[in-house]
């Protein structure tokens, strides 16, 4: 599933990369207690223990069992326990039941990881003997594990959020203080940087090529790059902020059906939504649960943890719209989006960050990192897309209906994992990812 | 919501059209017993009595109450009882509870229709005094009622199908006999016309304009015609037949996850799907419930009553794919699709019909009428689409997510209701409409 | 299942009784429209058409098919369509799907009844040749049909109640007027008879025999009469009135968990119960839906349409308790309860009636008729009870857990159907029967 | 809620008892990993961490906060987190959500326990100053914690059972070996003691007193001892064995509706029940999950983990019935049941044990300990029962409908916790407790 030639499969470099990615997964779980690693409060959220095991299962199933003669699996039941959704690979634990399994315990899962890492390290020393197909799977496995790192970050947040104790995942806040009272909030507000004003940046119409066309790795769903015809449009130069979204809330946005898709409006009423996920009101001020505990809502920071329905309703209220994924990708190339401008998993911020008040208003900020940006494009196969044969054909292809595309990565995405052509996808009602809003508007010519 | 100028709003012609459409709705219910008009076996299916009343409510609410001074509504509670989904117009009966209301009885609903028809007839004599906005609503009302005629035809089929007695809606079959035994089936099979062989018809790539661009009426969701860039592709010259689909069934198509979208595969297993809706096996032969009772499956006729999941799985199995809606519409214009070649509601066939064995293999058949054709395009707003203000903004706009577009009309669509730009839409799991399969494939250049 | 000898199986008398019971079922449906006979708004409520057919199925299945050589069933599918719950007799329509079947229509069901009645009439002329087992089944069939007459009365009420039009089943009210406004209510209140004051009547402790011990027919669940030891207790001399129950409502009874069983309290909150079923408030006054449309609540009349949870909570609030079924039956014999003092189906009142203000305070009123009286006894088999072999063993025995006993019949029970030993039973949450409250209290000796 | 005078509230003895009970709860959790203490695989099963905290909350809420001036609660949120079902004490975590809370972690809960134990120890040194009401609550608290010890034992079993790894709670088996193969099973079978043959023991009819009438503590639901009249009956001298129950399975008991209550039969089909909970078949032999992992079914041991429906169906099949609770209690007194003959929590067997093959056939075995015995008596208030005022009135009273009584304690009950008058209660479908079958039959006189 790695489709562009690997420049130089030099063994040391691969081993280093492999181990770095593997270490990162465990580092994310280091602040957790064993108790935190088993629960599954909603079906979307998998137990961290499961993530640690499933990513390991991937290496064992797709690489070690294929390329190591006489490889001994760590435990014969783990193939059943830690298969995620591959019908090709037999039966598996029902997804909704992942949180019922206290065993194997975390310690056994860590031993499983060590067993597999040792076997992988040994295998990677034999690099010369390995075919190109091995390196394609290796690259895929690294990106697979990075995807689960993002899920680890967001699932951990959800797990800790269910306790009324609002426990902090990390003790030291990044640029902020824990909110213990409404007084803190007032202080936080006065300290908080002014929002950079939003501006509209034009993108000319024309025929553009979308899909993977840079170097390196991509997923199969980015393939079959193809041309699209776009009308001229404008994109806002930064993400929508908490302050802007609060204006929507205060204008009664959650109580006016006219802004909402029908299925979204039903959800708003059935679930009693009044604000983004994790927001709570204390003494009239808005706080939100974060990896650092309960914190005041920062006006200048991007609003996040929104469903598509909320992003779309906000855009309607604001007299704008969401971009399509082709518009988004074209704009990202047009404005020269680079990962190094954004907030990533490695920052340990676990929160999208505001644009500096003095940021260049003619530049397009936050395209990569900070928040996944909902597009108004269904997650469908690109023209010419073909599912791979075998189990890996189930990696992406069978999800290509009923979901929407999100673009650009988030503060929970590893920096090396993202591309302008990267296609993430969720159902319209999901809110537990770091999802936000980028506004677009059509230009009448 | 009628967006192109009305050529000549001559009162007599409008009155004739109005009454013809209204009569057609009642004619569809003439074969029913009062008992048939109240039940709602699944939430998608509305009671015929409700359709008759709701279409009447539309005229009363949007036209009579607006344009007739001192208009007296037939009954003050009917606004609540027969509002379908307009939040703008207040509360309403929960959609799933339409089948609990035995009252008002059919006779009262028919009196309601007569009351409103008399008032409309009187109003239409005052044509000169009425503004253009009235005629836009009048046109919309006629198309609204035609939409419900199609639903009447398909909902009646579903309602009658739930009885083990398999009652016939119409006694005389159109080109066929009721099947009482497997012997009949063998006979039917030997009588049935040979299928016309399928051929692939090329459509050149290029920039095409899609959306409403002909004369007359259209719905708002067809508006904002715009250009799209298409790669060259081929379309099959007719719909997939029952014989072809049966080959998929017999090849184990319903038991092999590899052809299916993930959510479709879960549904196949949870619901035990083994064939299209309404198909049953008797003594080894396939029959299907029709408006004429239980009949043998006709090999040369188009397969119908399929979900998107089944249409898509079949296409995967057949090594092809479904067209996008832009491809479909472009091909329909390219091949000069005309309504008069298809099977419509007015035929009383209530079944898609086979292509004649000697049909021209270089022509594209059945594009309009016979079966709605699933496309692999999400039902989203066209670029530049704008929701109307007020209640009519809820007509189409709020459904523009999570559904797929179907094109071309069916044997249950009134002939005057269809256009090449017409966009129908359903969730991927729906099967009670006359939905079928048109195959497409990409051309490697 | 008729366990006491039949006095004189004289054919004419049996024919007269048979036809009278059959006519009564159809008379109950005479005011209905065909539309009313098919719907099933909740799973507990069966369509009237189904009741008419199922009672007919009983005769065909248990008598005609057994005792008439070469009997031809009316329709081969009806055995499947109209079996209620007898596993012994094969598969059947799912209970929750009875309301999806518009066919066979009412006319066919009436023809079915005529077919069976003619066959039964012919059979009953051959009385001399019929064994005693036939007469036992005949007696059982008559009581079975009377049970369904009660259900017809209560199910019709529920069906008509779901329409916001509040249609009247009977046009002429019995001792009251339709309430169109709060003014009517005030008038009704001033007109309404004063409540007879409640008094407590003592029943001495001792060993009593309970269960069927009079003459005539009984159901198998009354059998195995047996002795019980009762402590002395007191019973109230009449049913709890609407005025008394209103005091409970106004005292916050529905908002104070302390009076409620845990599962009842959860239901109160989940369903938002604030009053008995069918009660609605208009302009500050309480009305209730009746067979005569919407009527003011009559203070002196017995409160009805209560769940066990409400009856029990009221008793707790009132410092009393519900009687056990042994207490109830013993008191009924002790006070010489007679059917002719109560309100029955035949009265066409379809409403429990107040005790006359000048009624004897030392007599025990309303024990039979008016309202079923919730007891605090689980519906279990009596000691020594034995399930009959064959299908009739499913008549009562398999329901003997998780339900509570109600005693005394109601205004929807045929007068000839009741006995002091009669055991009715429903789950604790059911409210659509005419169920009310009789208070009891223990006596400290 | 301790209703008989406390003989000698000598402080040292109370302190010793208090600490012993508290230690026992923690000892039960000692073999667990932190991961095991948080999950809630079904709503009936609470996380062990929750049990440890809730029992501690009881002491803090009902004793320390009431009797220690200026008592400082360990954490202000714990009152919300660890309230089980007391509406009197405010809102609480939804019961079904107990398994979503990873925090507070086990370590904090143990610190909570230490904090409360220290405060209790200090308080108990001031014994002379404490009123009798304190000692009543103290006694109640000890029995409350013992109830949760039984739940800990059974909930832990369920939690570990959900893992396909079948982990053992205890490594060393009590009188048995872990079964790894069918060969083990054959060996186990040949080793297993022969079943003691069952005999019927008569109990004469008469007036008996039931309810609490011995010395010491009882729950309020045992109070209001009262007289009942019993017909003569016979009880089997031991519990039904696995071998006997297996005969029922092999005779098709789970496939024949005639033995079952209607709601039980629906459950058998919906859940696919074919054997008791925890039974699995491997290579044709039956095994069951135990606290010691997967073990062969021991023929002579009592069958356990049955719902009421299964116990009742077995009794029907066997031509017998279940006893009522009055019969059970009377027989227990009649046969002089003593705790010291049974298997209790303290044995660490966690499994009911067979009667010795040479046991006295005229004695009644296993009445106390081993398995809870389903009775055919609804769990209702005894005549004269009164709910206590305040929160403790919710302890038992609000559950007194829709459940069935079980008697006699089990191998998971602390020995000092049981009495012949003890009333346990569960819904008819519950199987995760150590519930079994004692047969009774009526005697025809």
CSV table of C-alpha atoms in Angstrom, one decimal, chain A residues 81-412:
chain,number,residue,atom,x,y,z
A,81,UNK,CA,-8.5,-10.7,20.3
A,82,UNK,CA,-6.8,-7.9,18.4
A,83,UNK,CA,-8.0,-8.0,14.9
A,84,UNK,CA,-9.9,-4.8,14.3
A,85,UNK,CA,-12.1,-5.2,11.3
A,86,UNK,CA,-10.5,-7.6,8.8
A,87,UNK,CA,-13.1,-10.1,7.6
A,88,UNK,CA,-10.3,-11.7,5.6
A,89,UNK,CA,-8.6,-12.7,8.8
A,90,UNK,CA,-11.4,-14.5,10.5
A,91,UNK,CA,-13.6,-13.8,13.4
A,92,UNK,CA,-12.8,-11.2,16.1
A,93,UNK,CA,-14.1,-9.6,19.3
A,94,UNK,CA,-17.2,-7.5,18.6
A,95,UNK,CA,-16.1,-3.9,18.5
A,96,UNK,CA,-18.5,-2.8,21.2
A,97,UNK,CA,-17.1,-5.4,23.6
A,98,UNK,CA,-13.5,-4.3,23.6
A,99,UNK,CA,-14.1,-2.6,26.9
A,100,UNK,CA,-15.2,-5.8,28.7
A,101,UNK,CA,-11.8,-7.5,28.5
A,102,UNK,CA,-9.7,-6.9,31.5
A,103,UNK,CA,-7.4,-9.6,30.3
A,104,UNK,CA,-4.8,-9.9,28.9
A,105,UNK,CA,-3.6,-7.1,31.3
A,106,UNK,CA,-1.4,-4.2,30.3
A,107,UNK,CA,1.7,-6.0,31.4
A,108,UNK,CA,1.1,-8.8,29.0
A,109,UNK,CA,0.4,-6.4,26.2
A,110,UNK,CA,3.7,-4.7,26.8
A,111,UNK,CA,5.4,-8.1,26.8
A,112,UNK,CA,3.7,-8.8,23.5
A,113,UNK,CA,5.0,-5.5,22.2
A,114,UNK,CA,8.6,-6.4,23.3
A,115,UNK,CA,8.3,-9.8,21.7
A,116,UNK,CA,7.3,-8.4,18.4
A,117,UNK,CA,9.8,-5.5,18.6
A,118,UNK,CA,12.6,-8.0,19.1
A,119,UNK,CA,11.5,-10.1,16.2
A,120,UNK,CA,11.1,-7.0,14.0
A,121,UNK,CA,14.6,-5.7,15.0
A,122,UNK,CA,16.1,-9.1,14.1
A,123,UNK,CA,14.2,-9.1,10.8
A,124,UNK,CA,15.3,-5.6,9.9
A,125,UNK,CA,19.0,-6.6,10.2
A,126,UNK,CA,18.4,-9.0,7.3
A,127,UNK,CA,17.3,-6.1,5.1
A,128,UNK,CA,19.2,-7.2,2.0
A,129,UNK,CA,17.2,-10.4,1.8
A,130,UNK,CA,13.8,-8.7,2.0
A,131,UNK,CA,11.7,-8.0,-1.1
A,132,UNK,CA,10.3,-4.6,-1.9
A,133,UNK,CA,6.8,-5.8,-0.8
A,134,UNK,CA,8.2,-6.1,2.7
A,135,UNK,CA,9.2,-2.5,2.7
A,136,UNK,CA,5.8,-1.4,1.5
A,137,UNK,CA,4.2,-3.2,4.4
A,138,UNK,CA,6.7,-1.8,6.8
A,139,UNK,CA,6.0,1.7,5.6
A,140,UNK,CA,2.3,1.0,5.9
A,141,UNK,CA,2.7,-0.4,9.4
A,142,UNK,CA,4.4,2.7,10.6
A,143,UNK,CA,1.6,4.9,9.3
A,144,UNK,CA,-1.0,2.5,10.7
A,145,UNK,CA,0.6,2.9,14.1
A,146,UNK,CA,0.7,6.7,13.7
A,147,UNK,CA,-3.0,6.6,13.0
A,148,UNK,CA,-3.5,4.8,16.2
A,149,UNK,CA,-1.4,7.3,18.1
A,150,UNK,CA,-3.8,10.0,17.1
A,151,UNK,CA,-6.7,7.7,18.3
A,152,UNK,CA,-4.8,7.0,21.5
A,153,UNK,CA,-4.6,10.8,22.2
A,154,UNK,CA,-8.3,11.4,21.5
A,155,UNK,CA,-9.6,8.2,23.1
A,156,UNK,CA,-7.6,8.9,26.3
A,157,UNK,CA,-9.1,12.3,26.4
A,158,UNK,CA,-12.6,10.9,26.2
A,159,UNK,CA,-11.9,8.2,28.8
A,160,UNK,CA,-10.6,10.6,31.3
A,161,UNK,CA,-13.5,13.0,30.6
A,162,UNK,CA,-16.1,10.6,31.8
A,163,UNK,CA,-15.0,10.9,35.4
A,164,UNK,CA,-16.6,13.8,37.3
A,165,UNK,CA,-13.1,14.2,38.8
A,166,UNK,CA,-11.9,15.6,35.5
A,167,UNK,CA,-8.5,14.1,35.9
A,168,UNK,CA,-5.5,15.6,34.0
A,169,UNK,CA,-3.6,13.4,31.7
A,170,UNK,CA,-0.6,15.8,31.9
A,171,UNK,CA,0.1,17.9,34.9
A,172,UNK,CA,1.8,20.8,33.4
A,173,UNK,CA,-0.4,22.9,31.2
A,174,UNK,CA,1.0,24.3,27.9
A,175,UNK,CA,0.4,28.0,28.0
A,176,UNK,CA,-2.4,28.1,30.5
A,177,UNK,CA,-3.5,27.3,34.0
A,178,UNK,CA,-6.0,24.9,35.4
A,179,UNK,CA,-9.3,26.5,36.0
A,180,UNK,CA,-10.6,26.0,39.5
A,181,UNK,CA,-13.1,28.8,39.6
A,182,UNK,CA,-14.9,31.3,37.5
A,183,UNK,CA,-12.3,33.8,38.8
A,184,UNK,CA,-9.6,31.9,37.0
A,185,UNK,CA,-11.7,32.2,33.9
A,186,UNK,CA,-12.0,35.9,34.0
A,187,UNK,CA,-8.2,36.1,34.6
A,188,UNK,CA,-7.7,33.7,31.7
A,189,UNK,CA,-9.8,35.7,29.4
A,190,UNK,CA,-8.0,38.9,30.2
A,191,UNK,CA,-4.7,37.1,29.6
A,192,UNK,CA,-5.7,35.5,26.4
A,193,UNK,CA,-4.3,36.9,23.2
A,194,UNK,CA,-6.6,38.8,21.0
A,195,UNK,CA,-7.9,36.9,18.0
A,196,UNK,CA,-6.3,37.6,14.7
A,197,UNK,CA,-9.0,39.0,12.5
A,198,UNK,CA,-10.1,36.6,9.8
A,199,UNK,CA,-9.6,37.5,6.1
A,200,UNK,CA,-10.8,35.9,2.9
A,201,UNK,CA,-8.1,34.6,0.5
A,202,UNK,CA,-9.0,34.0,-3.1
A,203,UNK,CA,-8.2,30.9,-5.1
A,204,UNK,CA,-8.7,31.2,-8.9
A,205,UNK,CA,-10.9,28.8,-10.8
A,206,UNK,CA,-9.5,26.3,-13.2
A,207,UNK,CA,-8.5,22.7,-13.8
A,208,UNK,CA,-6.5,21.3,-10.9
A,209,UNK,CA,-5.0,18.0,-10.1
A,210,UNK,CA,-5.9,16.4,-6.8
A,211,UNK,CA,-4.8,13.3,-5.0
A,212,UNK,CA,-1.3,12.1,-4.1
A,213,UNK,CA,1.3,13.6,-6.4
A,214,UNK,CA,4.2,14.4,-4.0
A,215,UNK,CA,7.0,12.0,-3.0
A,216,UNK,CA,6.9,9.4,-0.2
A,217,UNK,CA,4.2,7.4,1.2
A,218,UNK,CA,0.4,7.7,0.8
A,219,UNK,CA,-2.6,5.6,1.6
A,220,UNK,CA,-4.5,3.9,-1.2
A,221,UNK,CA,-7.4,6.2,-0.9
A,222,UNK,CA,-5.3,9.2,-2.0
A,223,UNK,CA,-4.3,7.4,-5.2
A,224,UNK,CA,-5.5,7.8,-8.7
A,225,UNK,CA,-4.7,11.5,-8.7
A,226,UNK,CA,-7.0,13.1,-11.2
A,227,UNK,CA,-8.1,16.5,-12.6
A,228,UNK,CA,-11.0,18.5,-11.3
A,229,UNK,CA,-12.6,21.7,-12.5
A,230,UNK,CA,-13.1,24.3,-9.8
A,231,UNK,CA,-14.9,27.6,-9.9
A,232,UNK,CA,-13.1,30.4,-8.2
A,233,UNK,CA,-13.6,30.5,-4.4
A,234,UNK,CA,-12.3,32.1,-1.3
A,235,UNK,CA,-11.0,30.4,1.9
A,236,UNK,CA,-10.7,32.0,5.3
A,237,UNK,CA,-7.1,32.5,6.3
A,238,UNK,CA,-7.5,30.8,9.7
A,239,UNK,CA,-9.8,28.4,11.6
A,240,UNK,CA,-12.9,29.6,13.2
A,241,UNK,CA,-12.2,30.6,16.8
A,242,UNK,CA,-13.9,29.8,20.1
A,243,UNK,CA,-14.9,33.4,20.3
A,244,UNK,CA,-16.6,33.3,16.9
A,245,UNK,CA,-18.3,30.0,17.8
A,246,UNK,CA,-19.5,31.4,21.1
A,247,UNK,CA,-21.3,34.1,19.2
A,248,UNK,CA,-23.2,31.4,17.3
A,249,UNK,CA,-24.1,29.7,20.6
A,250,UNK,CA,-25.2,33.0,22.1
A,251,UNK,CA,-27.2,33.9,19.0
A,252,UNK,CA,-29.3,30.8,19.6
A,253,UNK,CA,-27.6,28.7,16.9
A,254,UNK,CA,-28.4,25.4,18.7
A,255,UNK,CA,-32.1,26.3,19.0
A,256,UNK,CA,-32.8,27.4,15.4
A,257,UNK,CA,-33.5,24.5,13.0
A,258,UNK,CA,-33.0,26.7,10.0
A,259,UNK,CA,-29.2,26.3,10.1
A,260,UNK,CA,-29.2,22.6,10.4
A,261,UNK,CA,-29.3,19.5,8.3
A,262,UNK,CA,-32.4,17.5,9.3
A,263,UNK,CA,-30.6,14.6,10.8
A,264,UNK,CA,-28.3,17.0,12.7
A,265,UNK,CA,-31.3,18.9,14.1
A,266,UNK,CA,-32.8,15.6,15.4
A,267,UNK,CA,-29.5,14.8,17.1
A,268,UNK,CA,-29.3,18.3,18.7
A,269,UNK,CA,-32.6,17.7,20.2
A,270,UNK,CA,-32.2,14.1,21.2
A,271,UNK,CA,-28.8,14.6,22.7
A,272,UNK,CA,-29.5,18.1,24.2
A,273,UNK,CA,-26.4,19.5,22.5
A,274,UNK,CA,-25.8,23.1,23.4
A,275,UNK,CA,-22.1,23.5,22.8
A,276,UNK,CA,-19.1,21.6,21.5
A,277,UNK,CA,-18.2,18.3,23.1
A,278,UNK,CA,-16.3,18.8,26.4
A,279,UNK,CA,-17.7,22.2,27.1
A,280,UNK,CA,-19.3,22.9,30.4
A,281,UNK,CA,-20.6,26.0,32.0
A,282,UNK,CA,-19.6,26.9,35.6
A,283,UNK,CA,-20.9,30.1,37.2
A,284,UNK,CA,-21.8,31.5,33.8
A,285,UNK,CA,-18.4,30.9,32.2
A,286,UNK,CA,-17.5,28.2,29.7
A,287,UNK,CA,-14.8,25.7,30.5
A,288,UNK,CA,-13.8,22.6,28.6
A,289,UNK,CA,-12.2,19.3,29.5
A,290,UNK,CA,-8.6,19.0,28.1
A,291,UNK,CA,-5.6,16.7,28.5
A,292,UNK,CA,-4.7,19.1,31.3
A,293,UNK,CA,-8.0,18.9,33.1
A,294,UNK,CA,-10.7,21.4,33.1
A,295,UNK,CA,-9.6,24.7,31.5
A,296,UNK,CA,-11.3,28.0,30.5
A,297,UNK,CA,-12.3,28.3,26.9
A,298,UNK,CA,-9.6,30.4,25.1
A,299,UNK,CA,-11.4,32.9,22.9
A,300,UNK,CA,-8.6,33.1,20.2
A,301,UNK,CA,-8.0,29.4,19.9
A,302,UNK,CA,-9.7,27.4,17.2
A,303,UNK,CA,-13.0,25.8,18.2
A,304,UNK,CA,-12.8,22.0,18.2
A,305,UNK,CA,-14.6,18.8,18.9
A,306,UNK,CA,-17.5,19.6,16.6
A,307,UNK,CA,-19.6,17.3,14.5
A,308,UNK,CA,-20.1,17.9,10.8
A,309,UNK,CA,-23.6,19.1,11.7
A,310,UNK,CA,-22.3,21.8,14.0
A,311,UNK,CA,-19.6,22.9,11.5
A,312,UNK,CA,-22.1,23.1,8.7
A,313,UNK,CA,-24.7,24.9,10.9
A,314,UNK,CA,-22.1,27.4,12.0
A,315,UNK,CA,-21.1,28.0,8.3
A,316,UNK,CA,-24.8,28.6,7.4
A,317,UNK,CA,-25.2,31.0,10.3
A,318,UNK,CA,-22.1,32.8,9.2
A,319,UNK,CA,-23.3,33.2,5.7
A,320,UNK,CA,-20.5,31.0,4.3
A,321,UNK,CA,-20.0,27.3,3.7
A,322,UNK,CA,-17.5,24.5,4.2
A,323,UNK,CA,-15.0,23.8,1.4
A,324,UNK,CA,-15.1,20.7,-0.7
A,325,UNK,CA,-12.1,18.4,-0.3
A,326,UNK,CA,-10.9,19.3,-3.8
A,327,UNK,CA,-11.1,23.0,-2.9
A,328,UNK,CA,-9.3,22.4,0.3
A,329,UNK,CA,-6.5,20.4,-1.3
A,330,UNK,CA,-6.1,22.9,-4.1
A,331,UNK,CA,-6.0,25.8,-1.7
A,332,UNK,CA,-3.4,23.9,0.5
A,333,UNK,CA,-1.1,23.6,-2.5
A,334,UNK,CA,-1.9,27.1,-3.7
A,335,UNK,CA,-1.0,28.6,-0.4
A,336,UNK,CA,2.0,26.4,0.1
A,337,UNK,CA,0.8,24.6,3.3
A,338,UNK,CA,3.7,23.2,5.3
A,339,UNK,CA,3.5,21.0,8.4
A,340,UNK,CA,6.0,23.1,10.3
A,341,UNK,CA,3.5,25.9,10.8
A,342,UNK,CA,1.0,23.8,12.8
A,343,UNK,CA,0.5,22.2,16.2
A,344,UNK,CA,1.2,18.4,16.2
A,345,UNK,CA,1.1,15.5,18.6
A,346,UNK,CA,4.7,16.0,19.3
A,347,UNK,CA,4.1,19.4,20.9
A,348,UNK,CA,2.3,17.8,23.8
A,349,UNK,CA,-0.1,20.7,23.6
A,350,UNK,CA,-3.1,18.4,22.8
A,351,UNK,CA,-5.0,21.5,21.9
A,352,UNK,CA,-5.2,23.6,18.7
A,353,UNK,CA,-3.4,26.9,19.2
A,354,UNK,CA,-4.4,30.5,18.3
A,355,UNK,CA,-2.8,32.3,15.4
A,356,UNK,CA,-0.5,35.0,16.6
A,357,UNK,CA,-2.3,38.4,16.7
A,358,UNK,CA,0.3,39.8,14.4
A,359,UNK,CA,0.2,37.0,11.9
A,360,UNK,CA,0.3,37.8,8.2
A,361,UNK,CA,-3.4,38.3,7.2
A,362,UNK,CA,-2.6,37.5,3.6
A,363,UNK,CA,-1.2,34.1,4.5
A,364,UNK,CA,-3.3,31.0,5.1
A,365,UNK,CA,-2.8,29.7,8.6
A,366,UNK,CA,-3.4,26.4,10.3
A,367,UNK,CA,-4.1,24.4,7.1
A,368,UNK,CA,-2.0,21.5,8.5
A,369,UNK,CA,-2.1,20.6,12.2
A,370,UNK,CA,-4.3,22.1,15.0
A,371,UNK,CA,-7.7,20.8,13.8
A,372,UNK,CA,-9.1,18.4,11.2
A,373,UNK,CA,-11.2,20.5,8.9
A,374,UNK,CA,-14.6,19.1,8.0
A,375,UNK,CA,-15.2,19.3,4.2
A,376,UNK,CA,-18.6,19.1,2.5
A,377,UNK,CA,-17.4,16.1,0.5
A,378,UNK,CA,-18.5,12.5,0.9
A,379,UNK,CA,-15.7,10.0,1.5
A,380,UNK,CA,-15.9,8.2,-1.8
A,381,UNK,CA,-13.4,6.4,-3.9
A,382,UNK,CA,-11.5,8.6,-6.3
A,383,UNK,CA,-12.2,7.8,-10.0
A,384,UNK,CA,-9.8,4.9,-10.8
A,385,UNK,CA,-9.4,3.8,-7.3
A,386,UNK,CA,-8.9,0.0,-6.9
A,387,UNK,CA,-9.2,-2.0,-3.7
A,388,UNK,CA,-6.1,-4.1,-3.1
A,389,UNK,CA,-6.5,-7.8,-3.1
A,390,UNK,CA,-6.4,-9.6,0.3
A,391,UNK,CA,-6.8,-8.3,3.8
A,392,UNK,CA,-5.3,-4.9,3.0
A,393,UNK,CA,-8.1,-4.2,0.6
A,394,UNK,CA,-10.2,-3.8,3.6
A,395,UNK,CA,-8.0,-1.1,5.0
A,396,UNK,CA,-9.8,1.8,3.5
A,397,UNK,CA,-12.1,0.7,0.6
A,398,UNK,CA,-15.0,-0.7,2.5
A,399,UNK,CA,-15.7,2.5,4.3
A,400,UNK,CA,-16.2,4.6,1.2
A,401,UNK,CA,-19.9,5.6,1.7
A,402,UNK,CA,-21.9,7.5,4.4
A,403,UNK,CA,-18.9,9.4,5.8
A,404,UNK,CA,-17.4,12.8,5.2
A,405,UNK,CA,-13.9,13.8,4.5
A,406,UNK,CA,-11.8,15.9,6.9
A,407,UNK,CA,-8.4,17.4,5.9
A,408,UNK,CA,-5.2,18.7,7.3
A,409,UNK,CA,-4.4,16.8,10.5
A,410,UNK,CA,-4.7,18.0,14.0
A,411,UNK,CA,-2.8,18.6,17.2
A,412,UNK,CA,-3.1,14.9,17.9
